[in-house]
Amino acid sequence: RVDDKRTFGLMFRRSDIYLDYAPGDLYTIDAGIMFRRYIHLGKRKIFALYSDLYAGCGWIYKISGKYHYPAGVEKEVIDDNVGDARFFIGWHPGIRVRFYKNLHIFAGPVLDTDCLGLHLGLGF
């Protein structure tokens, strides 16, 4: 935490990325850096808008559904291989509501090179 408006951090995650064109899954271990910026709404700072930006790299440790067998012929559908690196970048804008001291919930959309979705969390 730099101040009450800015935070830098390291992120570590395990991802399961579903590829609907295969169908199959990529399983990765990822590491990266992130930056969060708050825009406080009101003097009591109960509500805040925030923006997370992050980037990093992951390692594929498992793949399911790499091959498809139409009419008994093996066809490679997923180009990635175990051991490959995958770079990612993403943005999580959202809103935070503080309840007691720094206990808060936050939610918003996820815009990432691997997915589109929603996020919801509890912070303290």
Short mmCIF file of C-alpha atoms in Angstrom, two decimals:
data_model
loop_
_atom_site.label_atom_id
_atom_site.label_comp_id
_atom_site.label_asym_id
_atom_site.label_seq_id
_atom_site.Cartn_x
_atom_site.Cartn_y
_atom_site.Cartn_z
CA ARG A 1 0.00 0.00 0.00
CA VAL A 2 1.51 3.29 -1.09
CA ASP A 3 -1.24 5.49 0.38
CA ASP A 4 -5.05 5.40 0.75
CA LYS A 5 -5.43 5.68 -3.05
CA ARG A 6 -2.72 3.44 -4.55
CA THR A 7 -1.53 -0.13 -4.00
CA PHE A 8 1.11 -2.22 -5.76
CA GLY A 9 1.34 -5.96 -5.36
CA LEU A 10 2.48 -9.36 -6.53
CA MET A 11 -0.05 -11.90 -7.69
CA PHE A 12 0.12 -15.67 -7.80
CA ARG A 13 -2.71 -17.78 -9.13
CA ARG A 14 -3.60 -21.18 -10.48
CA SER A 15 -5.80 -20.98 -13.56
CA ASP A 16 -8.08 -23.42 -15.32
CA ILE A 17 -8.83 -21.94 -18.75
CA TYR A 18 -11.67 -23.62 -20.63
CA LEU A 19 -11.32 -23.56 -24.42
CA ASP A 20 -14.73 -24.09 -25.94
CA TYR A 21 -13.42 -24.52 -29.49
CA ALA A 22 -11.50 -27.70 -28.49
CA PRO A 23 -13.27 -28.47 -26.04
CA GLY A 24 -10.51 -28.69 -23.48
CA ASP A 25 -8.75 -27.04 -20.56
CA LEU A 26 -5.36 -25.41 -19.99
CA TYR A 27 -4.09 -25.58 -16.42
CA THR A 28 -1.51 -22.94 -15.55
CA ILE A 29 0.51 -21.55 -12.65
CA ASP A 30 0.82 -17.76 -13.01
CA ALA A 31 2.77 -14.92 -11.43
CA GLY A 32 2.56 -11.20 -12.09
CA ILE A 33 2.43 -7.65 -10.79
CA MET A 34 -0.63 -5.52 -10.15
CA PHE A 35 -1.60 -1.93 -9.45
CA ARG A 36 -4.85 -0.78 -7.78
CA ARG A 37 -6.10 2.83 -7.77
CA TYR A 38 -9.04 4.00 -5.62
CA ILE A 39 -11.34 6.96 -6.22
CA HIS A 40 -13.10 7.56 -2.89
CA LEU A 41 -16.70 8.78 -2.99
CA GLY A 42 -17.50 11.02 -0.01
CA LYS A 43 -15.53 12.18 3.01
CA ARG A 44 -16.11 9.00 5.06
CA LYS A 45 -14.66 6.82 2.27
CA ILE A 46 -17.35 4.14 2.65
CA PHE A 47 -17.83 3.82 -1.11
CA ALA A 48 -15.01 3.82 -3.65
CA LEU A 49 -14.48 3.07 -7.31
CA TYR A 50 -11.30 1.20 -8.09
CA SER A 51 -9.28 -0.05 -11.02
CA ASP A 52 -6.88 -3.02 -10.99
CA LEU A 53 -4.32 -3.37 -13.78
CA TYR A 54 -2.12 -6.45 -13.88
CA ALA A 55 0.27 -8.33 -16.12
CA GLY A 56 2.34 -11.46 -15.84
CA CYS A 57 3.34 -14.83 -17.19
CA GLY A 58 2.09 -18.36 -16.63
CA TRP A 59 3.38 -21.87 -17.17
CA ILE A 60 1.13 -24.61 -18.61
CA TYR A 61 1.44 -27.74 -16.49
CA LYS A 62 -1.51 -29.79 -17.84
CA ILE A 63 -3.77 -29.87 -20.92
CA SER A 64 -7.00 -31.81 -21.36
CA GLY A 65 -8.79 -32.13 -24.70
CA LYS A 66 -5.67 -31.45 -26.78
CA TYR A 67 -6.74 -34.02 -29.37
CA HIS A 68 -10.10 -34.62 -30.99
CA TYR A 69 -11.06 -37.92 -32.61
CA PRO A 70 -13.68 -37.33 -35.35
CA ALA A 71 -14.35 -40.59 -37.24
CA GLY A 72 -11.48 -42.28 -35.37
CA VAL A 73 -8.79 -39.92 -36.73
CA GLU A 74 -6.60 -38.11 -34.20
CA LYS A 75 -6.57 -34.33 -34.79
CA GLU A 76 -4.59 -31.86 -32.65
CA VAL A 77 -6.96 -29.03 -31.71
CA ILE A 78 -5.03 -27.06 -29.05
CA ASP A 79 -1.73 -25.56 -30.27
CA ASP A 80 -0.27 -25.04 -26.77
CA ASN A 81 1.93 -27.68 -25.11
CA VAL A 82 2.81 -28.56 -21.53
CA GLY A 83 5.75 -26.36 -20.51
CA ASP A 84 4.77 -23.41 -22.72
CA ALA A 85 4.64 -19.88 -21.29
CA ARG A 86 1.47 -17.76 -21.57
CA PHE A 87 1.55 -14.01 -21.06
CA PHE A 88 -1.51 -12.25 -19.68
CA ILE A 89 -2.72 -8.72 -19.02
CA GLY A 90 -5.99 -7.65 -17.47
CA TRP A 91 -8.19 -4.94 -16.01
CA HIS A 92 -10.67 -5.22 -13.12
CA PRO A 93 -12.70 -2.04 -12.60
CA GLY A 94 -15.20 -2.13 -9.76
CA ILE A 95 -16.86 -0.69 -6.68
CA ARG A 96 -15.89 -1.20 -3.04
CA VAL A 97 -18.18 -0.85 -0.02
CA ARG A 98 -16.52 -0.59 3.42
CA PHE A 99 -18.41 -1.90 6.48
CA TYR A 100 -16.17 -1.74 9.56
CA LYS A 101 -12.67 -0.26 9.75
CA ASN A 102 -11.15 -1.77 6.57
CA LEU A 103 -13.54 -4.75 6.20
CA HIS A 104 -15.09 -4.39 2.75
CA ILE A 105 -16.61 -6.17 -0.23
CA PHE A 106 -15.76 -5.39 -3.81
CA ALA A 107 -17.18 -6.40 -7.18
CA GLY A 108 -16.96 -5.63 -10.87
CA PRO A 109 -16.24 -6.97 -14.37
CA VAL A 110 -13.11 -8.86 -15.46
CA LEU A 111 -11.44 -8.01 -18.77
CA ASP A 112 -8.45 -10.30 -19.29
CA THR A 113 -6.57 -11.87 -22.20
CA ASP A 114 -7.80 -15.25 -20.89
CA CYS A 115 -11.40 -14.45 -19.93
CA LEU A 116 -14.34 -12.09 -19.60
CA GLY A 117 -16.46 -12.29 -16.47
CA LEU A 118 -17.25 -10.90 -13.04
CA HIS A 119 -15.27 -10.80 -9.81
CA LEU A 120 -16.46 -10.56 -6.20
CA GLY A 121 -14.31 -10.46 -3.11
CA LEU A 122 -13.94 -9.73 0.58
CA GLY A 123 -11.10 -7.56 1.83
CA PHE A 124 -9.74 -6.63 5.23
#
